[in-house]
Amino acid sequence: MEIRHTISPEMELIDELDYSEMDSMLARKIQQLMTFFSLLIPDMSNEEEQMLDEALIRTYAKFGITYAKFGITHDNDSLYRNRNCYPPQMKPMPIIGDLHAELLDNPLTQRLAVIISRFVTGSAQSFNQQTNVDLTNKYIVLDLSELKGKLLPVGMFIALDYVWDTVKADRTKKKAIMIDEIWQLIGASSNRMAAEFCLTIFKTIRGFGGAAISATQDLSDFFGLEDGKYGRAIINNSKNKIILNLEPDEAKTVQEVLKLTRTELRSITQFERGEALVCSNSNKVPVVIKASQEEQEMITTDRAELEAILRERQKDNTHSEPNAYSDGNTHCAQNTHSEGR
């Protein structure tokens, strides 16, 4: 629920505008939060959406009063402790537990409160805290590997929301967004609001000096929402497409979208590992992608290759031990010490 200052002084200087005096930053944040909650609660009614919107506004207003004379409102000045330094000092922001308490107070939003309680007192309560990472670091890893089921698209959206804010902050810097398994956000199990957010990135990121890259293995889900509307739009807004080996049914879908010939269709169903068809504008070129040994070791999932890597590293470790000895097929390292007498 943190509202971040996302416009750099350089952009304000280039555009000769004070962006903090323009659109309400609170309104933009609530828009993003409504998308987040729509992923979490797909069956939310129109009435519940309206009451959630109002609860969010009250939560920000009440929380801000704790740290200043006035709360966080649609007046952008209300977000700051000190705007005259860089980066500007923002007020502490509410967490999801503060919203949960607000929802519990209203009998009409208690169903929403029960669902959200997973993030407050349940297994996902790690989401219910202030940001504890220095987001000014040059290198930040957003690790979603432990999120499963319904929490994965929710976590992906939170990460993507932060990344998109960072991309928009400074148009003078090169940047790229890479969204792996994008079907989680634009597929049949997602919803229109999340898919629109992803599509907006692909439509507008060039205007912020960046590039967007998506990857998916599940084409049925990639084209699964609203008859493939968002999957097709993302492909149409992508200059370059790389097609790896596909099953015949999936290949026919790609043939229709990318206007492939019968020969190209046959090729992508017969590709070996590392072979691909690159489509750029009206050009379609078959290529072979060769990984270096280091890259191969980092990405391989082949059991035989992993066993070979393990044997090689065990061999290297054994040779590096000064007191190693061999007993049959077992290699041991003898750990000795002197007690001093």
PDB file of C-alpha atoms in Angstrom, residues 96-333:
ATOM      1  CA  ILE A  96      -2.920  -4.146   4.691  1.00  0.00           C
ATOM      2  CA  GLY A  97      -3.728  -4.766   8.372  1.00  0.00           C
ATOM      3  CA  ASP A  98      -4.933  -1.156   8.670  1.00  0.00           C
ATOM      4  CA  LEU A  99      -7.313  -1.704   5.752  1.00  0.00           C
ATOM      5  CA  HIS A 100      -8.421  -5.005   7.284  1.00  0.00           C
ATOM      6  CA  ALA A 101      -9.461  -3.225  10.480  1.00  0.00           C
ATOM      7  CA  GLU A 102     -11.424  -0.676   8.454  1.00  0.00           C
ATOM      8  CA  LEU A 103     -13.257  -3.423   6.543  1.00  0.00           C
ATOM      9  CA  LEU A 104     -14.124  -5.262   9.760  1.00  0.00           C
ATOM     10  CA  ASP A 105     -15.880  -2.144  11.093  1.00  0.00           C
ATOM     11  CA  ASN A 106     -18.445  -2.287   8.284  1.00  0.00           C
ATOM     12  CA  PRO A 107     -20.859  -5.289   8.275  1.00  0.00           C
ATOM     13  CA  LEU A 108     -21.188  -4.966   4.487  1.00  0.00           C
ATOM     14  CA  THR A 109     -17.439  -5.515   3.900  1.00  0.00           C
ATOM     15  CA  GLN A 110     -16.798  -8.311   6.380  1.00  0.00           C
ATOM     16  CA  ARG A 111     -16.657 -10.908   3.585  1.00  0.00           C
ATOM     17  CA  LEU A 112     -13.785  -8.949   2.047  1.00  0.00           C
ATOM     18  CA  ALA A 113     -12.129  -8.702   5.473  1.00  0.00           C
ATOM     19  CA  VAL A 114     -12.309 -12.485   5.944  1.00  0.00           C
ATOM     20  CA  ILE A 115     -10.597 -13.098   2.577  1.00  0.00           C
ATOM     21  CA  ILE A 116      -7.937 -10.444   3.212  1.00  0.00           C
ATOM     22  CA  SER A 117      -7.210 -11.851   6.691  1.00  0.00           C
ATOM     23  CA  ARG A 118      -4.916 -14.386   5.010  1.00  0.00           C
ATOM     24  CA  PHE A 119      -2.507 -11.479   4.523  1.00  0.00           C
ATOM     25  CA  VAL A 120      -2.952 -10.164   8.065  1.00  0.00           C
ATOM     26  CA  THR A 121      -3.070 -13.132  10.437  1.00  0.00           C
ATOM     27  CA  GLY A 122      -2.822 -16.100   8.063  1.00  0.00           C
ATOM     28  CA  SER A 123      -0.084 -17.876   6.119  1.00  0.00           C
ATOM     29  CA  ALA A 124       0.688 -14.824   3.949  1.00  0.00           C
ATOM     30  CA  GLN A 125       1.074 -12.339   6.816  1.00  0.00           C
ATOM     31  CA  SER A 126       4.606 -11.508   5.646  1.00  0.00           C
ATOM     32  CA  PHE A 127       2.834  -9.104   3.245  1.00  0.00           C
ATOM     33  CA  ASN A 128       1.496  -7.189   6.255  1.00  0.00           C
ATOM     34  CA  GLN A 129       4.454  -4.971   7.073  1.00  0.00           C
ATOM     35  CA  GLN A 130       6.243  -1.835   5.998  1.00  0.00           C
ATOM     36  CA  THR A 131       8.842  -1.991   3.241  1.00  0.00           C
ATOM     37  CA  ASN A 132      12.083  -3.158   4.870  1.00  0.00           C
ATOM     38  CA  VAL A 133      14.312  -3.089   1.772  1.00  0.00           C
ATOM     39  CA  ASP A 134      16.374  -0.141   0.536  1.00  0.00           C
ATOM     40  CA  LEU A 135      14.741   0.438  -2.842  1.00  0.00           C
ATOM     41  CA  THR A 136      17.484   2.891  -3.853  1.00  0.00           C
ATOM     42  CA  ASN A 137      19.917  -0.016  -4.310  1.00  0.00           C
ATOM     43  CA  LYS A 138      21.198  -0.431  -7.871  1.00  0.00           C
ATOM     44  CA  TYR A 139      20.459  -4.167  -7.826  1.00  0.00           C
ATOM     45  CA  ILE A 140      17.230  -5.562  -6.364  1.00  0.00           C
ATOM     46  CA  VAL A 141      15.992  -9.154  -6.634  1.00  0.00           C
ATOM     47  CA  LEU A 142      12.249  -9.792  -6.307  1.00  0.00           C
ATOM     48  CA  ASP A 143      12.056 -13.518  -5.557  1.00  0.00           C
ATOM     49  CA  LEU A 144       8.607 -15.080  -6.093  1.00  0.00           C
ATOM     50  CA  SER A 145       9.762 -18.700  -6.151  1.00  0.00           C
ATOM     51  CA  GLU A 146       8.063 -19.584  -2.855  1.00  0.00           C
ATOM     52  CA  LEU A 147       4.643 -18.255  -3.888  1.00  0.00           C
ATOM     53  CA  LYS A 148       2.216 -20.926  -5.063  1.00  0.00           C
ATOM     54  CA  GLY A 149      -1.353 -21.122  -6.336  1.00  0.00           C
ATOM     55  CA  LYS A 150      -3.419 -17.944  -6.058  1.00  0.00           C
ATOM     56  CA  LEU A 151      -0.566 -16.086  -4.356  1.00  0.00           C
ATOM     57  CA  LEU A 152       1.710 -16.293  -7.421  1.00  0.00           C
ATOM     58  CA  PRO A 153      -0.229 -13.902  -9.713  1.00  0.00           C
ATOM     59  CA  VAL A 154      -0.797 -11.621  -6.706  1.00  0.00           C
ATOM     60  CA  GLY A 155       2.954 -11.558  -5.973  1.00  0.00           C
ATOM     61  CA  MET A 156       3.746 -11.046  -9.667  1.00  0.00           C
ATOM     62  CA  PHE A 157       1.421  -8.063  -9.768  1.00  0.00           C
ATOM     63  CA  ILE A 158       2.974  -6.474  -6.658  1.00  0.00           C
ATOM     64  CA  ALA A 159       6.462  -6.876  -8.135  1.00  0.00           C
ATOM     65  CA  LEU A 160       5.365  -5.594 -11.551  1.00  0.00           C
ATOM     66  CA  ASP A 161       3.661  -2.575  -9.974  1.00  0.00           C
ATOM     67  CA  TYR A 162       6.931  -1.581  -8.272  1.00  0.00           C
ATOM     68  CA  VAL A 163       8.993  -2.207 -11.421  1.00  0.00           C
ATOM     69  CA  TRP A 164       6.611  -0.169 -13.586  1.00  0.00           C
ATOM     70  CA  ASP A 165       6.785   2.761 -11.161  1.00  0.00           C
ATOM     71  CA  THR A 166      10.584   2.601 -11.384  1.00  0.00           C
ATOM     72  CA  VAL A 167      10.522   2.477 -15.203  1.00  0.00           C
ATOM     73  CA  LYS A 168       8.367   5.602 -15.435  1.00  0.00           C
ATOM     74  CA  ALA A 169      10.514   7.617 -13.006  1.00  0.00           C
ATOM     75  CA  ASP A 170      13.257   8.596 -15.483  1.00  0.00           C
ATOM     76  CA  ARG A 171      12.894   8.450 -19.269  1.00  0.00           C
ATOM     77  CA  THR A 172      16.596   9.209 -19.800  1.00  0.00           C
ATOM     78  CA  LYS A 173      17.691   5.763 -18.531  1.00  0.00           C
ATOM     79  CA  LYS A 174      17.609   2.531 -20.501  1.00  0.00           C
ATOM     80  CA  LYS A 175      15.530  -0.210 -18.949  1.00  0.00           C
ATOM     81  CA  ALA A 176      13.714  -3.429 -19.779  1.00  0.00           C
ATOM     82  CA  ILE A 177      10.884  -5.336 -18.094  1.00  0.00           C
ATOM     83  CA  MET A 178      10.972  -9.115 -18.491  1.00  0.00           C
ATOM     84  CA  ILE A 179       7.766 -10.938 -17.471  1.00  0.00           C
ATOM     85  CA  ASP A 180       8.205 -14.699 -17.351  1.00  0.00           C
ATOM     86  CA  GLU A 181       5.050 -16.869 -17.323  1.00  0.00           C
ATOM     87  CA  ILE A 182       2.975 -13.847 -18.293  1.00  0.00           C
ATOM     88  CA  TRP A 183      -0.091 -16.077 -18.701  1.00  0.00           C
ATOM     89  CA  GLN A 184      -0.497 -15.794 -14.919  1.00  0.00           C
ATOM     90  CA  LEU A 185      -1.564 -12.169 -15.431  1.00  0.00           C
ATOM     91  CA  ILE A 186      -3.267 -12.250 -18.848  1.00  0.00           C
ATOM     92  CA  GLY A 187      -4.582 -15.820 -18.978  1.00  0.00           C
ATOM     93  CA  ALA A 188      -7.896 -17.472 -18.230  1.00  0.00           C
ATOM     94  CA  SER A 189      -7.203 -17.582 -14.472  1.00  0.00           C
ATOM     95  CA  SER A 190      -6.535 -13.807 -14.330  1.00  0.00           C
ATOM     96  CA  ASN A 191      -8.926 -10.927 -14.955  1.00  0.00           C
ATOM     97  CA  ARG A 192      -9.390  -7.974 -17.271  1.00  0.00           C
ATOM     98  CA  MET A 193      -7.863  -5.355 -14.932  1.00  0.00           C
ATOM     99  CA  ALA A 194      -4.564  -7.235 -14.523  1.00  0.00           C
ATOM    100  CA  ALA A 195      -4.416  -8.010 -18.251  1.00  0.00           C
ATOM    101  CA  GLU A 196      -5.043  -4.345 -19.125  1.00  0.00           C
ATOM    102  CA  PHE A 197      -2.169  -3.371 -16.820  1.00  0.00           C
ATOM    103  CA  CYS A 198       0.225  -5.713 -18.675  1.00  0.00           C
ATOM    104  CA  LEU A 199      -1.014  -4.530 -22.064  1.00  0.00           C
ATOM    105  CA  THR A 200      -0.486  -0.893 -21.056  1.00  0.00           C
ATOM    106  CA  ILE A 201       3.168  -1.693 -20.344  1.00  0.00           C
ATOM    107  CA  PHE A 202       3.673  -3.172 -23.817  1.00  0.00           C
ATOM    108  CA  LYS A 203       1.874  -0.273 -25.480  1.00  0.00           C
ATOM    109  CA  THR A 204       3.620   2.578 -23.678  1.00  0.00           C
ATOM    110  CA  ILE A 205       7.040   1.439 -22.430  1.00  0.00           C
ATOM    111  CA  ARG A 206       8.846   2.713 -25.538  1.00  0.00           C
ATOM    112  CA  GLY A 207       7.689   6.197 -24.552  1.00  0.00           C
ATOM    113  CA  PHE A 208       9.623   5.777 -21.275  1.00  0.00           C
ATOM    114  CA  GLY A 209      12.824   4.694 -23.056  1.00  0.00           C
ATOM    115  CA  GLY A 210      12.373   1.005 -22.272  1.00  0.00           C
ATOM    116  CA  ALA A 211      11.561  -2.398 -23.688  1.00  0.00           C
ATOM    117  CA  ALA A 212       9.149  -5.116 -22.577  1.00  0.00           C
ATOM    118  CA  ILE A 213       9.800  -8.846 -22.923  1.00  0.00           C
ATOM    119  CA  SER A 214       7.369 -11.637 -22.092  1.00  0.00           C
ATOM    120  CA  ALA A 215       7.750 -15.412 -22.099  1.00  0.00           C
ATOM    121  CA  THR A 216       5.253 -18.226 -21.799  1.00  0.00           C
ATOM    122  CA  GLN A 217       5.050 -21.967 -22.321  1.00  0.00           C
ATOM    123  CA  ASP A 218       1.269 -22.200 -22.021  1.00  0.00           C
ATOM    124  CA  LEU A 219      -0.272 -20.740 -25.167  1.00  0.00           C
ATOM    125  CA  SER A 220      -3.764 -22.003 -24.346  1.00  0.00           C
ATOM    126  CA  ASP A 221      -3.772 -19.775 -21.252  1.00  0.00           C
ATOM    127  CA  PHE A 222      -1.904 -16.967 -23.028  1.00  0.00           C
ATOM    128  CA  PHE A 223      -4.904 -16.663 -25.360  1.00  0.00           C
ATOM    129  CA  GLY A 224      -7.422 -17.792 -22.745  1.00  0.00           C
ATOM    130  CA  LEU A 225      -8.873 -14.480 -21.502  1.00  0.00           C
ATOM    131  CA  GLU A 226     -11.651 -12.843 -23.529  1.00  0.00           C
ATOM    132  CA  ASP A 227     -10.998 -15.040 -26.578  1.00  0.00           C
ATOM    133  CA  GLY A 228      -7.282 -14.215 -26.650  1.00  0.00           C
ATOM    134  CA  LYS A 229      -7.783 -10.435 -26.846  1.00  0.00           C
ATOM    135  CA  TYR A 230      -4.862  -9.552 -24.563  1.00  0.00           C
ATOM    136  CA  GLY A 231      -2.448 -12.206 -25.807  1.00  0.00           C
ATOM    137  CA  ARG A 232      -2.952 -11.082 -29.403  1.00  0.00           C
ATOM    138  CA  ALA A 233      -2.629  -7.409 -28.481  1.00  0.00           C
ATOM    139  CA  ILE A 234       0.678  -8.019 -26.680  1.00  0.00           C
ATOM    140  CA  ILE A 235       2.036  -9.946 -29.670  1.00  0.00           C
ATOM    141  CA  ASN A 236       0.897  -7.188 -32.049  1.00  0.00           C
ATOM    142  CA  ASN A 237       2.683  -4.591 -29.902  1.00  0.00           C
ATOM    143  CA  SER A 238       5.920  -6.637 -29.870  1.00  0.00           C
ATOM    144  CA  LYS A 239       8.365  -5.991 -32.678  1.00  0.00           C
ATOM    145  CA  ASN A 240      10.258  -9.280 -32.286  1.00  0.00           C
ATOM    146  CA  LYS A 241       8.838 -12.746 -31.623  1.00  0.00           C
ATOM    147  CA  ILE A 242      10.888 -15.883 -30.908  1.00  0.00           C
ATOM    148  CA  ILE A 243       9.075 -19.206 -31.376  1.00  0.00           C
ATOM    149  CA  LEU A 244      10.598 -22.397 -29.972  1.00  0.00           C
ATOM    150  CA  ASN A 245       9.318 -25.953 -30.445  1.00  0.00           C
ATOM    151  CA  LEU A 246       5.519 -26.216 -30.213  1.00  0.00           C
ATOM    152  CA  GLU A 247       2.977 -29.000 -30.224  1.00  0.00           C
ATOM    153  CA  PRO A 248       0.865 -29.148 -33.424  1.00  0.00           C
ATOM    154  CA  ASP A 249      -2.278 -27.648 -31.801  1.00  0.00           C
ATOM    155  CA  GLU A 250      -0.329 -24.733 -30.331  1.00  0.00           C
ATOM    156  CA  ALA A 251       1.542 -24.245 -33.615  1.00  0.00           C
ATOM    157  CA  LYS A 252      -1.748 -23.762 -35.491  1.00  0.00           C
ATOM    158  CA  THR A 253      -2.716 -20.971 -33.086  1.00  0.00           C
ATOM    159  CA  VAL A 254       0.623 -19.257 -33.660  1.00  0.00           C
ATOM    160  CA  GLN A 255       0.272 -19.757 -37.426  1.00  0.00           C
ATOM    161  CA  GLU A 256      -3.025 -17.891 -37.365  1.00  0.00           C
ATOM    162  CA  VAL A 257      -1.711 -15.015 -35.243  1.00  0.00           C
ATOM    163  CA  LEU A 258       1.652 -14.560 -37.009  1.00  0.00           C
ATOM    164  CA  LYS A 259       0.524 -15.585 -40.517  1.00  0.00           C
ATOM    165  CA  LEU A 260       3.069 -18.391 -40.880  1.00  0.00           C
ATOM    166  CA  THR A 261       3.392 -20.487 -44.042  1.00  0.00           C
ATOM    167  CA  ARG A 262       2.859 -24.260 -44.023  1.00  0.00           C
ATOM    168  CA  THR A 263       6.631 -24.775 -44.203  1.00  0.00           C
ATOM    169  CA  GLU A 264       7.199 -22.524 -41.180  1.00  0.00           C
ATOM    170  CA  LEU A 265       4.381 -24.297 -39.344  1.00  0.00           C
ATOM    171  CA  ARG A 266       6.003 -27.677 -39.999  1.00  0.00           C
ATOM    172  CA  SER A 267       9.383 -26.347 -38.875  1.00  0.00           C
ATOM    173  CA  ILE A 268       8.278 -25.136 -35.432  1.00  0.00           C
ATOM    174  CA  THR A 269       6.724 -28.519 -34.666  1.00  0.00           C
ATOM    175  CA  GLN A 270      10.014 -30.267 -35.505  1.00  0.00           C
ATOM    176  CA  PHE A 271      12.502 -27.944 -33.823  1.00  0.00           C
ATOM    177  CA  GLU A 272      15.171 -29.506 -31.605  1.00  0.00           C
ATOM    178  CA  ARG A 273      16.369 -27.854 -28.412  1.00  0.00           C
ATOM    179  CA  GLY A 274      17.929 -24.459 -29.184  1.00  0.00           C
ATOM    180  CA  GLU A 275      16.273 -24.081 -32.588  1.00  0.00           C
ATOM    181  CA  ALA A 276      13.843 -21.192 -33.057  1.00  0.00           C
ATOM    182  CA  LEU A 277      12.011 -19.035 -35.566  1.00  0.00           C
ATOM    183  CA  VAL A 278      12.603 -15.297 -35.142  1.00  0.00           C
ATOM    184  CA  CYS A 279       9.856 -13.041 -36.501  1.00  0.00           C
ATOM    185  CA  SER A 280      10.652  -9.349 -36.873  1.00  0.00           C
ATOM    186  CA  ASN A 281       8.298  -7.133 -38.850  1.00  0.00           C
ATOM    187  CA  SER A 282       7.623  -9.145 -42.041  1.00  0.00           C
ATOM    188  CA  ASN A 283      10.852 -11.170 -41.790  1.00  0.00           C
ATOM    189  CA  LYS A 284      10.955 -14.723 -40.426  1.00  0.00           C
ATOM    190  CA  VAL A 285      14.374 -16.309 -39.922  1.00  0.00           C
ATOM    191  CA  PRO A 286      15.194 -19.760 -38.475  1.00  0.00           C
ATOM    192  CA  VAL A 287      18.087 -19.634 -35.989  1.00  0.00           C
ATOM    193  CA  VAL A 288      20.041 -21.938 -33.698  1.00  0.00           C
ATOM    194  CA  ILE A 289      20.711 -20.597 -30.199  1.00  0.00           C
ATOM    195  CA  LYS A 290      23.954 -21.843 -28.658  1.00  0.00           C
ATOM    196  CA  ALA A 291      24.534 -21.456 -24.922  1.00  0.00           C
ATOM    197  CA  SER A 292      28.033 -21.190 -23.469  1.00  0.00           C
ATOM    198  CA  GLN A 293      29.123 -23.917 -21.061  1.00  0.00           C
ATOM    199  CA  GLU A 294      28.547 -21.613 -18.089  1.00  0.00           C
ATOM    200  CA  GLU A 295      25.074 -20.662 -19.326  1.00  0.00           C
ATOM    201  CA  GLN A 296      24.260 -24.321 -19.996  1.00  0.00           C
ATOM    202  CA  GLU A 297      25.220 -25.301 -16.450  1.00  0.00           C
ATOM    203  CA  MET A 298      23.097 -22.497 -15.010  1.00  0.00           C
ATOM    204  CA  ILE A 299      19.896 -23.259 -16.926  1.00  0.00           C
ATOM    205  CA  THR A 300      19.916 -26.994 -17.639  1.00  0.00           C
ATOM    206  CA  THR A 301      17.211 -29.229 -16.185  1.00  0.00           C
ATOM    207  CA  ASP A 302      18.446 -32.365 -17.954  1.00  0.00           C
ATOM    208  CA  ARG A 303      19.030 -35.083 -15.333  1.00  0.00           C
ATOM    209  CA  ALA A 304      22.087 -36.570 -17.077  1.00  0.00           C
ATOM    210  CA  GLU A 305      23.712 -33.142 -17.439  1.00  0.00           C
ATOM    211  CA  LEU A 306      23.033 -32.324 -13.786  1.00  0.00           C
ATOM    212  CA  GLU A 307      24.604 -35.625 -12.704  1.00  0.00           C
ATOM    213  CA  ALA A 308      27.672 -34.874 -14.820  1.00  0.00           C
ATOM    214  CA  ILE A 309      27.990 -31.405 -13.246  1.00  0.00           C
ATOM    215  CA  LEU A 310      27.655 -32.928  -9.763  1.00  0.00           C
ATOM    216  CA  ARG A 311      30.390 -35.547 -10.441  1.00  0.00           C
ATOM    217  CA  GLU A 312      32.700 -32.885 -11.847  1.00  0.00           C
ATOM    218  CA  ARG A 313      32.274 -30.621  -8.825  1.00  0.00           C
ATOM    219  CA  GLN A 314      32.652 -33.495  -6.371  1.00  0.00           C
ATOM    220  CA  LYS A 315      35.893 -34.387  -8.158  1.00  0.00           C
ATOM    221  CA  ASP A 316      37.131 -30.781  -7.955  1.00  0.00           C
ATOM    222  CA  ASN A 317      36.264 -30.577  -4.223  1.00  0.00           C
ATOM    223  CA  THR A 318      38.071 -33.830  -3.501  1.00  0.00           C
ATOM    224  CA  HIS A 319      41.228 -32.666  -5.282  1.00  0.00           C
ATOM    225  CA  SER A 320      41.191 -29.381  -3.385  1.00  0.00           C
ATOM    226  CA  GLU A 321      41.230 -31.065   0.062  1.00  0.00           C
ATOM    227  CA  PRO A 322      44.843 -31.364   1.334  1.00  0.00           C
ATOM    228  CA  ASN A 323      44.131 -34.394   3.542  1.00  0.00           C
ATOM    229  CA  ALA A 324      41.824 -36.316   1.225  1.00  0.00           C
ATOM    230  CA  TYR A 325      42.084 -40.085   0.968  1.00  0.00           C
ATOM    231  CA  SER A 326      40.251 -42.697  -1.030  1.00  0.00           C
ATOM    232  CA  ASP A 327      38.685 -45.856   0.334  1.00  0.00           C
ATOM    233  CA  GLY A 328      37.274 -47.848  -2.583  1.00  0.00           C
ATOM    234  CA  ASN A 329      34.629 -45.691  -4.241  1.00  0.00           C
ATOM    235  CA  THR A 330      34.178 -43.391  -1.256  1.00  0.00           C
ATOM    236  CA  HIS A 331      36.100 -40.127  -0.993  1.00  0.00           C
ATOM    237  CA  CYS A 332      36.579 -38.637   2.463  1.00  0.00           C
ATOM    238  CA  ALA A 333      38.405 -35.609   3.818  1.00  0.00           C
TER     239      ALA A 333
END
